[in-house]
mmCIF file of C-alpha atoms in Angstrom:
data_model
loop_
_atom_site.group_PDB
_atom_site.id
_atom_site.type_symbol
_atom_site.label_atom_id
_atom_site.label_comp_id
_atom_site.label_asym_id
_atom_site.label_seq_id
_atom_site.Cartn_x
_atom_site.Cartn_y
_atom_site.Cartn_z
ATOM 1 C CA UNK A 1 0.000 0.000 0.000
ATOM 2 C CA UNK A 2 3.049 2.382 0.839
ATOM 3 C CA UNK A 3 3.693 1.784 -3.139
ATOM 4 C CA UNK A 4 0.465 3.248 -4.444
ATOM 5 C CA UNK A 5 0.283 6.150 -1.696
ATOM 6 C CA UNK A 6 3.722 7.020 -2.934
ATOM 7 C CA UNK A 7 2.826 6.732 -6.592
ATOM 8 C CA UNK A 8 -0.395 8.702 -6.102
ATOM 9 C CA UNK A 9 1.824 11.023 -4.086
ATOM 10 C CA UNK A 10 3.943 11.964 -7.091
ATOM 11 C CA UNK A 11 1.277 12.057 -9.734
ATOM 12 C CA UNK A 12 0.074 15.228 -6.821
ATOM 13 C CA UNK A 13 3.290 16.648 -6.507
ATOM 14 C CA UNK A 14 3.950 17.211 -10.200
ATOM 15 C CA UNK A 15 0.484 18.734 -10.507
ATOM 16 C CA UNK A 16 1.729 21.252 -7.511
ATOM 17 C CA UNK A 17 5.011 21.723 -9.543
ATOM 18 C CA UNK A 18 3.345 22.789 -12.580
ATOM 19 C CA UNK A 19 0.975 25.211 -10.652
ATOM 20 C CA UNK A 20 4.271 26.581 -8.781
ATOM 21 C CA UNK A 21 5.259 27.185 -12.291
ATOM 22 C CA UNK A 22 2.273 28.881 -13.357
ATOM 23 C CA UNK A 23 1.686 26.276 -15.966
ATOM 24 C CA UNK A 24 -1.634 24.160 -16.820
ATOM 25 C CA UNK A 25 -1.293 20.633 -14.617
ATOM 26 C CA UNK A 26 -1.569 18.051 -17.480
ATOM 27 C CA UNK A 27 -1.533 14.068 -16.980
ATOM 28 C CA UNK A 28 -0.187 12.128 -19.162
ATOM 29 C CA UNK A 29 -1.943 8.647 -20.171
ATOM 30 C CA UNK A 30 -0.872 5.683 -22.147
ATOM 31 C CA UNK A 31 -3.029 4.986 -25.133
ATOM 32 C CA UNK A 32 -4.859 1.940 -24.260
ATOM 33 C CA UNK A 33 -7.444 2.064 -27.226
ATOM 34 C CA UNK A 34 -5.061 1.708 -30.167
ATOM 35 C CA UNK A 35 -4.003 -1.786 -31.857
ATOM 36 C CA UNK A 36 -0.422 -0.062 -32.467
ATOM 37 C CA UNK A 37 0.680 0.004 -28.660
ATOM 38 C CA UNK A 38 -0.149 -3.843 -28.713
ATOM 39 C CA UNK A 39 2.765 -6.628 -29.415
ATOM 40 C CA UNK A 40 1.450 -10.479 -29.165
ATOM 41 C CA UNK A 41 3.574 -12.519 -27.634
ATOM 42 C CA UNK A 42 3.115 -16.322 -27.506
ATOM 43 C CA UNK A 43 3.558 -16.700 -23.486
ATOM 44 C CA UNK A 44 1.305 -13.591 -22.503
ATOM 45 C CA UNK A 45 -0.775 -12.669 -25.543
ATOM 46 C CA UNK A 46 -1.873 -9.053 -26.198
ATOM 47 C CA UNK A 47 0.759 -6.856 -23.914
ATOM 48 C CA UNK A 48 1.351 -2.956 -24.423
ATOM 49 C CA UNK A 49 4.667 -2.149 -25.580
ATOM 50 C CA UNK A 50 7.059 -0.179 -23.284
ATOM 51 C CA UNK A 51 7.275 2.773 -25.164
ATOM 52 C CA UNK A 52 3.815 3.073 -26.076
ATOM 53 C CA UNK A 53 2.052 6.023 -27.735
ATOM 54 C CA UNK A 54 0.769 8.714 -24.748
ATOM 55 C CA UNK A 55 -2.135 11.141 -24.470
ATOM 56 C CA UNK A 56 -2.148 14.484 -22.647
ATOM 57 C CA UNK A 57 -5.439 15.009 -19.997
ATOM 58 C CA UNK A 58 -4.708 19.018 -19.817
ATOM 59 C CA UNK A 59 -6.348 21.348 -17.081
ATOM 60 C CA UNK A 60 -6.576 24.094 -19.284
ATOM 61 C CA UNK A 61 -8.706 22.386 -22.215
ATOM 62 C CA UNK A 62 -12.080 22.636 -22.114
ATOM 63 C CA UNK A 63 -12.411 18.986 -24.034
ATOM 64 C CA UNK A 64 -10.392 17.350 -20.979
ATOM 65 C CA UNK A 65 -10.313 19.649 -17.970
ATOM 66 C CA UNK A 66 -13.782 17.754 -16.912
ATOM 67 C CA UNK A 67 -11.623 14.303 -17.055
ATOM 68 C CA UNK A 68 -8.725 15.992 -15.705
ATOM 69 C CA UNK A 69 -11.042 17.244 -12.495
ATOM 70 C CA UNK A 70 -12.373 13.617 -12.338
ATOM 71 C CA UNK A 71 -9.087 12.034 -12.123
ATOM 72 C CA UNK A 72 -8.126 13.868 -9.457
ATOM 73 C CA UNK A 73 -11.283 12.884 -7.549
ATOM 74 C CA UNK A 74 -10.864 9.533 -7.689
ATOM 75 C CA UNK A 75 -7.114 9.675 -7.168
ATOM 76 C CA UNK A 76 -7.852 11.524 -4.128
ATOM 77 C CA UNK A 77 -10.869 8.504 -2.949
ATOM 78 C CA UNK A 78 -8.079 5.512 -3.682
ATOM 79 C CA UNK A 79 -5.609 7.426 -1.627
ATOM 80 C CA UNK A 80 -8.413 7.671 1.381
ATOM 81 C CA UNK A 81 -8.882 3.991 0.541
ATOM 82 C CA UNK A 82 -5.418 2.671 0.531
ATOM 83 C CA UNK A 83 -4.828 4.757 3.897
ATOM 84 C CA UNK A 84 -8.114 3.498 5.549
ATOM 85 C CA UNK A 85 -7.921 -0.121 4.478
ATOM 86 C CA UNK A 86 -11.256 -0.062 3.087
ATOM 87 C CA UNK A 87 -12.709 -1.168 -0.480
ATOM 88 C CA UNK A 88 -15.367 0.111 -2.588
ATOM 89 C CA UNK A 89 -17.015 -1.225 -5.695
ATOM 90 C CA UNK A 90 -16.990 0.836 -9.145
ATOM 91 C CA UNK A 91 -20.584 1.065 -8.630
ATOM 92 C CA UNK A 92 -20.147 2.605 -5.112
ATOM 93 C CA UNK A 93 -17.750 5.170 -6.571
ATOM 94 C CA UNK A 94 -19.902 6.066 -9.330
ATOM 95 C CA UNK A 95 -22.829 6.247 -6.702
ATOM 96 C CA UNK A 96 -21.087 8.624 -4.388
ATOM 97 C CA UNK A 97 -21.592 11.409 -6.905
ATOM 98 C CA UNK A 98 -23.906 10.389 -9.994
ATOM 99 C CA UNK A 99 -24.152 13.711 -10.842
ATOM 100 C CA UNK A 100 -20.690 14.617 -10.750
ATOM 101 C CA UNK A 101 -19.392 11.353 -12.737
ATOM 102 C CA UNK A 102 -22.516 11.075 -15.588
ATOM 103 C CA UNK A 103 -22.669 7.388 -15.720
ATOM 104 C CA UNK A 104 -21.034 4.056 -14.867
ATOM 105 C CA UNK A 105 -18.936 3.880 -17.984
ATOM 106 C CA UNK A 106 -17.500 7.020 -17.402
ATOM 107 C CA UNK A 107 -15.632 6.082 -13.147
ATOM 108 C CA UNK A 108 -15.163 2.519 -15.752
ATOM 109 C CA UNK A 109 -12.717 4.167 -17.903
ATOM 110 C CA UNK A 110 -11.006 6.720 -15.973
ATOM 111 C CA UNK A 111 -10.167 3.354 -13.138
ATOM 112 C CA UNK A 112 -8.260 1.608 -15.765
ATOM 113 C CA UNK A 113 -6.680 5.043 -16.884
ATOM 114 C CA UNK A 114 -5.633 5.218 -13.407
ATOM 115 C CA UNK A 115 -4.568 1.784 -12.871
ATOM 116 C CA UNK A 116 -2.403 1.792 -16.167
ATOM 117 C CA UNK A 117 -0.821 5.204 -15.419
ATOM 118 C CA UNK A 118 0.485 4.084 -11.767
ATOM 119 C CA UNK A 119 0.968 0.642 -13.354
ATOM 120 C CA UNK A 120 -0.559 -0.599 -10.104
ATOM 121 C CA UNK A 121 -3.211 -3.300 -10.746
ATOM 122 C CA UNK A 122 -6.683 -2.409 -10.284
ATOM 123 C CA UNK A 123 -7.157 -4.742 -6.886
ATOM 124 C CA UNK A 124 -3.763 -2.623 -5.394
ATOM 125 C CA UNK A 125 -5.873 0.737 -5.738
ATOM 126 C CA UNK A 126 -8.463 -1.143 -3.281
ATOM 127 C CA UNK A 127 -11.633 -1.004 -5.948
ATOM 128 C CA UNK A 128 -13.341 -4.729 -6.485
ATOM 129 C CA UNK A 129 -15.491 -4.960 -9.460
ATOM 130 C CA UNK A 130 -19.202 -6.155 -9.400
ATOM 131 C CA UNK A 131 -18.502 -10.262 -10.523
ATOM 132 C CA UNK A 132 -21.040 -11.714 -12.618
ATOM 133 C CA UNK A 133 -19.217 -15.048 -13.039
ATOM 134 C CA UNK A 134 -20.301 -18.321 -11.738
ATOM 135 C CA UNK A 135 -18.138 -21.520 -11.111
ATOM 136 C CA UNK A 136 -19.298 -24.902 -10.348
ATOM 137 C CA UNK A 137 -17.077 -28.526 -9.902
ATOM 138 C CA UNK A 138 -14.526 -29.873 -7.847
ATOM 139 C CA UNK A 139 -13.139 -26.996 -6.158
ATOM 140 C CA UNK A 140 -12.733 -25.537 -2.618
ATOM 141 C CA UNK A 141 -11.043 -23.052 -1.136
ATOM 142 C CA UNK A 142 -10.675 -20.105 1.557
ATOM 143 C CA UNK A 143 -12.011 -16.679 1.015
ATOM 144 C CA UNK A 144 -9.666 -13.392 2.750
ATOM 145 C CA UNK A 145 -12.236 -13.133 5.431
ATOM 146 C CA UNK A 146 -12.072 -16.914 6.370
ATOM 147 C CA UNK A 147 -15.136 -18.038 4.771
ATOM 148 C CA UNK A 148 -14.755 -21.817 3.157
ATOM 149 C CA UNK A 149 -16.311 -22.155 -0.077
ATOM 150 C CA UNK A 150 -16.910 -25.731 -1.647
ATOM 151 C CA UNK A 151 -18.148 -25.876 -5.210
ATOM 152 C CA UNK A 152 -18.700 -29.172 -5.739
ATOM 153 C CA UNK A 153 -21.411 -29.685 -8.133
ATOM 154 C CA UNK A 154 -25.066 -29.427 -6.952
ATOM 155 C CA UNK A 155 -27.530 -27.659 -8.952
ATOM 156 C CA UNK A 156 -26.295 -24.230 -7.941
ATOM 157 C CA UNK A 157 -23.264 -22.361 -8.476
ATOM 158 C CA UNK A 158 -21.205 -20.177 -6.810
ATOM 159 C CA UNK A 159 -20.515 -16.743 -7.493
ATOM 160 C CA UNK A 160 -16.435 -15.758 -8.696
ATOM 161 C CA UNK A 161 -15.015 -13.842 -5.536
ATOM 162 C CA UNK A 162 -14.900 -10.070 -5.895
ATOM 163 C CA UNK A 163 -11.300 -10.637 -4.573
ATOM 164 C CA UNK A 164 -9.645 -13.372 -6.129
ATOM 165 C CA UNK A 165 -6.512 -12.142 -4.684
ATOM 166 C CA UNK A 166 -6.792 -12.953 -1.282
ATOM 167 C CA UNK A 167 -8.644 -16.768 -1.726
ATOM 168 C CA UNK A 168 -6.354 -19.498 -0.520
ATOM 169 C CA UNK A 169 -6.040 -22.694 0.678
ATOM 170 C CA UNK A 170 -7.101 -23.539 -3.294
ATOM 171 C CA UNK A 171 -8.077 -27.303 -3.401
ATOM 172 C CA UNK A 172 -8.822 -29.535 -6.583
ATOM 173 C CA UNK A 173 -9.089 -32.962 -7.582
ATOM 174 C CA UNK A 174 -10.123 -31.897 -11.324
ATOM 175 C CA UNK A 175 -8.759 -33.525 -14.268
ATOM 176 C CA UNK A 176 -9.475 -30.179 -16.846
ATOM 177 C CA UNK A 177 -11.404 -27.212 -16.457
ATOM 178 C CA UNK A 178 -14.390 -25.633 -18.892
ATOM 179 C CA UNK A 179 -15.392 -22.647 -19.702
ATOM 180 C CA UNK A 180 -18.883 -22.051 -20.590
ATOM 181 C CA UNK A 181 -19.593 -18.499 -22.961
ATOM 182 C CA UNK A 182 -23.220 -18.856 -22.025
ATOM 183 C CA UNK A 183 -25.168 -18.936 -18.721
ATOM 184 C CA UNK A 184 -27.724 -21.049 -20.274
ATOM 185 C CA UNK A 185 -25.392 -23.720 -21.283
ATOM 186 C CA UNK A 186 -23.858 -23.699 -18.033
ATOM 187 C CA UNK A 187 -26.936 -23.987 -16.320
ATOM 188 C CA UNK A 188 -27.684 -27.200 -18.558
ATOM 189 C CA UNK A 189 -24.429 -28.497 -18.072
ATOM 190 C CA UNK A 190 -24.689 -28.297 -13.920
ATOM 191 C CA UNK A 191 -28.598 -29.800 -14.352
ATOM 192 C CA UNK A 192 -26.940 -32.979 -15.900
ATOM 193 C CA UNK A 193 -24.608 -33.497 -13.725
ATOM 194 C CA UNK A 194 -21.338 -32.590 -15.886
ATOM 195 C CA UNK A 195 -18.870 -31.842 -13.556
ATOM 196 C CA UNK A 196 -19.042 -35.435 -12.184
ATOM 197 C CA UNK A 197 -20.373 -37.702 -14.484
ATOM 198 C CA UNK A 198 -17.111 -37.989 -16.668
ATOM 199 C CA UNK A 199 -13.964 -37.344 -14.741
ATOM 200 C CA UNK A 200 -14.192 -34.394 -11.974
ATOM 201 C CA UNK A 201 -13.956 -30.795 -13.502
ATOM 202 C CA UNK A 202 -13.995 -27.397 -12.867
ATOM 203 C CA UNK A 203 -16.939 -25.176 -14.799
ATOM 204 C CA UNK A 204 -16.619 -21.637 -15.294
ATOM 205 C CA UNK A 205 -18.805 -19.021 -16.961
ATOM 206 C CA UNK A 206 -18.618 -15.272 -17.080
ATOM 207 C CA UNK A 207 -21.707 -14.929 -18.716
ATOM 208 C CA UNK A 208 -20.437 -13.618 -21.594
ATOM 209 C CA UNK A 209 -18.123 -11.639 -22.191
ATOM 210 C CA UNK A 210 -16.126 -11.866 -19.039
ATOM 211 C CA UNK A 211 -15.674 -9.649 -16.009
ATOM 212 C CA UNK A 212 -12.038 -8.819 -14.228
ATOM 213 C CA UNK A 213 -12.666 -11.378 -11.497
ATOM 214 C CA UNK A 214 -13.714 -14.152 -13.503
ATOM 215 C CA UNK A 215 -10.639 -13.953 -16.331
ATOM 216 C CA UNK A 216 -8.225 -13.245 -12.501
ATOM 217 C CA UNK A 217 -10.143 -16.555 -11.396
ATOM 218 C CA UNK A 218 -9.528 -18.694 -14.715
ATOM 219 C CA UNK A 219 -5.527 -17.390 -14.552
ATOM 220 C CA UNK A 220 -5.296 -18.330 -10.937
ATOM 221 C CA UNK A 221 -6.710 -21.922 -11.341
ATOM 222 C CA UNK A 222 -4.243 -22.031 -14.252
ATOM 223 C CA UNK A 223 -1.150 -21.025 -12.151
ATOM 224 C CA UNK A 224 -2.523 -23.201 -9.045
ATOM 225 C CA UNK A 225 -3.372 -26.665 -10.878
ATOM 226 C CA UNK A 226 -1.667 -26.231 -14.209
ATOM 227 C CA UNK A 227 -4.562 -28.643 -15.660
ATOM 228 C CA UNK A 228 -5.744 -28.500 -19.335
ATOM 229 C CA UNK A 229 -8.519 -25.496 -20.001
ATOM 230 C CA UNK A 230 -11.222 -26.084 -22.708
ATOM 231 C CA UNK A 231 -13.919 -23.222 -23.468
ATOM 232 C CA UNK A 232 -17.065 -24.219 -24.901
ATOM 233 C CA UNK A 233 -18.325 -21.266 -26.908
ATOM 234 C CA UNK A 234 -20.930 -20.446 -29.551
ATOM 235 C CA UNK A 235 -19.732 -20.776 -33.364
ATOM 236 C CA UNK A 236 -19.875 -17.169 -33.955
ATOM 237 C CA UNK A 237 -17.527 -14.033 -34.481
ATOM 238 C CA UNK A 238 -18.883 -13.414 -30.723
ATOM 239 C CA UNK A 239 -17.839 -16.463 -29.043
ATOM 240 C CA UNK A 240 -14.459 -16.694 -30.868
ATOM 241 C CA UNK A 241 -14.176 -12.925 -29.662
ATOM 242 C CA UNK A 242 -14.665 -13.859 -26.052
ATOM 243 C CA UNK A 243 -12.424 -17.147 -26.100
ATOM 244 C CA UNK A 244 -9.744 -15.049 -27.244
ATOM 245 C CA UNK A 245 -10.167 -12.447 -24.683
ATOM 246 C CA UNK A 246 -9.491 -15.434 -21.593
ATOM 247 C CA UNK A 247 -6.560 -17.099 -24.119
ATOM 248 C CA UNK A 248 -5.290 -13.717 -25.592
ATOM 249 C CA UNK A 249 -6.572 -10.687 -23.597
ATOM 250 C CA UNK A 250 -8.208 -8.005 -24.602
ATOM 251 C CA UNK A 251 -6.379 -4.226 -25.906
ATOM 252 C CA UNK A 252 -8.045 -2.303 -23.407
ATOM 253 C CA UNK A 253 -6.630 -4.195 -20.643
ATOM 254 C CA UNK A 254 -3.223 -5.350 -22.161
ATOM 255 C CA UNK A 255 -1.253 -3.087 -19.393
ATOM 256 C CA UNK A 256 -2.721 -5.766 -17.536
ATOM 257 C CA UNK A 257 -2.143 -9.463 -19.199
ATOM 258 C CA UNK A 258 0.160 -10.856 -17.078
ATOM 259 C CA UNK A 259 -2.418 -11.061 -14.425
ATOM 260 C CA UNK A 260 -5.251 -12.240 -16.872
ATOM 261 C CA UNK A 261 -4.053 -14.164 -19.664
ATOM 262 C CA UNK A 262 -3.684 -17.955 -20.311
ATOM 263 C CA UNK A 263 -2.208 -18.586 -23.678
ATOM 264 C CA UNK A 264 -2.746 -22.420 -23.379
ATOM 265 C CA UNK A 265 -6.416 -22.517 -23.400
ATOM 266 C CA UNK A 266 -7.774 -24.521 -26.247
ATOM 267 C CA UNK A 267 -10.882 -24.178 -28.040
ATOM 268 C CA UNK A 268 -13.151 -27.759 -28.000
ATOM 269 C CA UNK A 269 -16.123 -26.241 -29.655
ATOM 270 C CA UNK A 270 -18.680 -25.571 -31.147
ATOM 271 C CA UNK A 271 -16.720 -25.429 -34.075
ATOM 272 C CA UNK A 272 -17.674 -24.113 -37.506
ATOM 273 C CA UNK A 273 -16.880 -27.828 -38.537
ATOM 274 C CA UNK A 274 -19.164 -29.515 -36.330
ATOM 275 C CA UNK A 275 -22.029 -27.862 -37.734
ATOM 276 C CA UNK A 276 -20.761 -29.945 -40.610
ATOM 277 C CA UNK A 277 -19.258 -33.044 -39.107
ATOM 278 C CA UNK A 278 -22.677 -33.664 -37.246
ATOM 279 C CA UNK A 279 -25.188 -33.110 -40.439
ATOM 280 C CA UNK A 280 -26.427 -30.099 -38.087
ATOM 281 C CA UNK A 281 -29.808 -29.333 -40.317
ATOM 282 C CA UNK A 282 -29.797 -25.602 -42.296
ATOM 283 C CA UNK A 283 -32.863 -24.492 -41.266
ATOM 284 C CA UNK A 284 -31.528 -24.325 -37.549
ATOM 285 C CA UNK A 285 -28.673 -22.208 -37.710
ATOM 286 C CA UNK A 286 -28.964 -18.538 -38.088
ATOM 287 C CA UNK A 287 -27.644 -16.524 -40.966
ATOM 288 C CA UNK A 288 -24.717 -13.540 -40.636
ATOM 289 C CA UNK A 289 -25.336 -9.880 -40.043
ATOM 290 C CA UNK A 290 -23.484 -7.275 -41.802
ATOM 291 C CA UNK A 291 -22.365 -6.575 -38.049
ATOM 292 C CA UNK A 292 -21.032 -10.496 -37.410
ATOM 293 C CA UNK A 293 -18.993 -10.059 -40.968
ATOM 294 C CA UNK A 294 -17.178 -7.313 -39.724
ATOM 295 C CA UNK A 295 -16.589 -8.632 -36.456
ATOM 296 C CA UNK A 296 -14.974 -11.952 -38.190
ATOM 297 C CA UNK A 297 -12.974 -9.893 -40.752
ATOM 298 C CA UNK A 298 -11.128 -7.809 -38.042
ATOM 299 C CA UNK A 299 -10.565 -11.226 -36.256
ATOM 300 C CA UNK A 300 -9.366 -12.842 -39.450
ATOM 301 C CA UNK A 301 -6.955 -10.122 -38.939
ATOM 302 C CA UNK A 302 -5.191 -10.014 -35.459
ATOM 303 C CA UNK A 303 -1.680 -11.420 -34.994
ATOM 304 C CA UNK A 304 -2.440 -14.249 -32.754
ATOM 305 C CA UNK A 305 -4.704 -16.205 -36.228
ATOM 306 C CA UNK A 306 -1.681 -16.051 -38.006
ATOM 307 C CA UNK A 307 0.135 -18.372 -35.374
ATOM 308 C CA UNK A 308 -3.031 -20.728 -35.028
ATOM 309 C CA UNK A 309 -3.616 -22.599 -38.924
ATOM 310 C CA UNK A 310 -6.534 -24.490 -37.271
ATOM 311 C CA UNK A 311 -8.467 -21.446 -35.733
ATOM 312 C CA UNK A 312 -7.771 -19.690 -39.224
ATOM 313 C CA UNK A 313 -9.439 -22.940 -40.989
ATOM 314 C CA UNK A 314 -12.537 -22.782 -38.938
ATOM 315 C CA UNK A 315 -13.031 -18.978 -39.789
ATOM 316 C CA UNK A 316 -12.707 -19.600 -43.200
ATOM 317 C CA UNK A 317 -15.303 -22.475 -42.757
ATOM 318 C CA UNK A 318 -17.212 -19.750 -40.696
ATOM 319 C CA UNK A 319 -16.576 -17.084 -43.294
ATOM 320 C CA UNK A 320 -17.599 -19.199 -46.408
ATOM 321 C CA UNK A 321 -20.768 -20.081 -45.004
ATOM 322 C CA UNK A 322 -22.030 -16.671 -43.585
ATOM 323 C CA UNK A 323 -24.144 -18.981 -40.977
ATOM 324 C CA UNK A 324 -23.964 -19.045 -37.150
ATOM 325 C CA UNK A 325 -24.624 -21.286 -34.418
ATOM 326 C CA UNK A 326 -25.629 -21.594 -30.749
ATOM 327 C CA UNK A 327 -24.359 -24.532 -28.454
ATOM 328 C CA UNK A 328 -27.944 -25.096 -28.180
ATOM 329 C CA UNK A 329 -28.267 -26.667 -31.901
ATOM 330 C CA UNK A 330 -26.909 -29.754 -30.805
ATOM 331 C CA UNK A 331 -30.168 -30.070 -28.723
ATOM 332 C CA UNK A 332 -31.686 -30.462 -32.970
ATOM 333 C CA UNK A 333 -29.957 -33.743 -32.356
ATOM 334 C CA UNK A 334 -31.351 -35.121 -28.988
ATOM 335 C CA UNK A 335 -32.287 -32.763 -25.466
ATOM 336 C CA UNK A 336 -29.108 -34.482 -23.920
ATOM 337 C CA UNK A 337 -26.634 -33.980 -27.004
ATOM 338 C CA UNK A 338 -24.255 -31.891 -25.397
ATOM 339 C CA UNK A 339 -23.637 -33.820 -21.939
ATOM 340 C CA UNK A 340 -24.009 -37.274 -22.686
ATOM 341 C CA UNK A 341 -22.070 -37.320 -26.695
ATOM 342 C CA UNK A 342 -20.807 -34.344 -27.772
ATOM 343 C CA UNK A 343 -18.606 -33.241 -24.777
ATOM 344 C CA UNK A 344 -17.549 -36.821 -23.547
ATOM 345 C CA UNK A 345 -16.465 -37.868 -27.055
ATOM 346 C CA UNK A 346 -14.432 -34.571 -27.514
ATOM 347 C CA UNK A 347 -12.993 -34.868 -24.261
ATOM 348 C CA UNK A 348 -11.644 -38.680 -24.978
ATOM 349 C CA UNK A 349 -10.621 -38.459 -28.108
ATOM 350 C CA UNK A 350 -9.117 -34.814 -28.647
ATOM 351 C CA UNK A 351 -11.451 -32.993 -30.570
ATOM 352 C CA UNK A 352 -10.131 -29.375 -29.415
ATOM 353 C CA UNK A 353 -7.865 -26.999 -31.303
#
């Protein structure tokens, strides 16, 4: 903590300096929206570079003074924070002033500015993010405050810690863990009895795309067990998009992918040749929008395709046929496709990429 009062510290002395001076305060931000700060590497993914492209957050602009002022605000509630031991939620931030801060999206944005200008993760600067994640299986383990959680499978989940940080005492007997894109699936998945039925497993879903906590969660299982990780995703520009965000990361948090990324995740379906494979029937899968086209054609072009000829194979399958599918076609096939063939027979005899 003495680390970010310090670097909080100096971010407030030079704005003192430059006022001294009788100059405008300005803070200077790394770019985190642009595709040219990025470098893929292999063993981390999407990183920012070290010498990345910068923006200026000027006091004496009207188009950034309001940002500038907003910084400093909640700059000024971490430091109270980190001094105080205490923790607050985005959502309480944004609520202790709605008028002052607009909307959620707005204390969003300016966090992660923060947290990539210090270079202090976002858990350092004591803020937890709302979770939305769920995780089911053979798992246990210790919460910061002492409380034992045990996730082993009944028909409910539990919810992904707001501080994965602090768990402990992580325990597993799980042969591979599986990440579900879709709440839905999940759901179906826990209802049959998945996570026991064909060797013990871990589930995970963040209900989309995923939260902080739940892409911290998947990394720390990773670094804890070191067991294979599977995602089970729709065939669509959208599910590729989020299975690359927990394998690759995502740009706007690359300052960040040591923390969040794990490269090794393979994809085990639905794949564009299923649809094929399985005789899945025309009439149930659902047709591209000019939207999902563009989506696939920027994917088609990030660096981490080029290294993977069996992703780029399925996008061309995906590409050729403009058509789309939901995990839930399989249940075209029987109610109990998914549990009781599809995922077993994958699972045995290595039908992942």
């Amino acid at each position: 903590s003495s680390e970010v009062l310090e670097a909080i510290e100096n971010v407030i002395e030079d704005v003192l300096k430059s006022l001294a001076q009788k100059k405008a305060p300005v803070l200077t931000l790394a770019n985190r929206s642009g595709w040219r700060n990025i470098e893929f590497k292999d063993s981390v993914g999407l990183q920012m570079i070290p010498h990345c492209t910068t923006k200026q957050i000027r006091s004496d602009c009207p188009r950034s003074a309001p940002k500038f002022a907003l910084m400093l605000k909640i700059l000024s509630m971490i430091y109270k924070m980190v001094q105080t031991n205490t923790y607050a939620t985005k959502r309480d931030i944004y609520y202790s002033d709605t008028l002052l801060f607009g909307s959620q999206s707005v204390v969003d944005n300016i966090i992660n500015d923060i947290s990539c200008m210090l270079k202090i993760p976002r858990r350092s600067l004591h803020i937890l993010s709302t979770t939305k994640g769920f995780v089911a299986g053979n798992l246990s383990y210790t919460e910061e405050d002492g409380t034992k959680v045990n996730c082993t499978c009944g028909a409910s989940a539990v919810t992904v810690p707001s501080n994965v940080q602090g768990i402990k005492n992580l325990i597993s007997h799980a042969k591979f863990m599986l990440i579900v894109e879709k709440d839905a699936t999940f759901q179906r998945l826990l209802d049959d009895d998945f996570c026991n039925k064909l060797s013990p497993c871990i589930m995970i879903t963040g209900r989309g795309v995923p939260d902080l906590n739940t892409r911290l969660l998947v990394r720390k299982l990773w670094d804890t067990f070191q067991i294979p990780i599977f995602t089970l995703m729709d065939a669509d520009p959208h599910g590729v998009e989020i299975m690359c965000i927990y394998k690759y990361g995502s740009v706007s948090m690359s300052f960040e992918a040591h923390h969040l990324t794990v490269p090794s995740i393979k994809w085990l379906g639905l794949l564009p040749s299923d649809l094929e494979r399985l005789n899945i029937r025309k009439d149930v899968l659902i047709p591209f929008t000019k939207q999902d086209q563009n989506k696939l054609a920027s994917i088609q072009k990030r660096p981490y395709i080029a290294c993977q000829p069996m992703w780029k194979k399925e996008l061309e399958i995906m590409a050729a046929s403009k058509l789309k599918a939901e995990i839930q076609v399989l249940t075209s096939l029987s109610s109990d496709y998914l549990s009781r063939v599809y995922l077993p027979n994958k699972l045995q005899f290595g039908g992942w990429l």
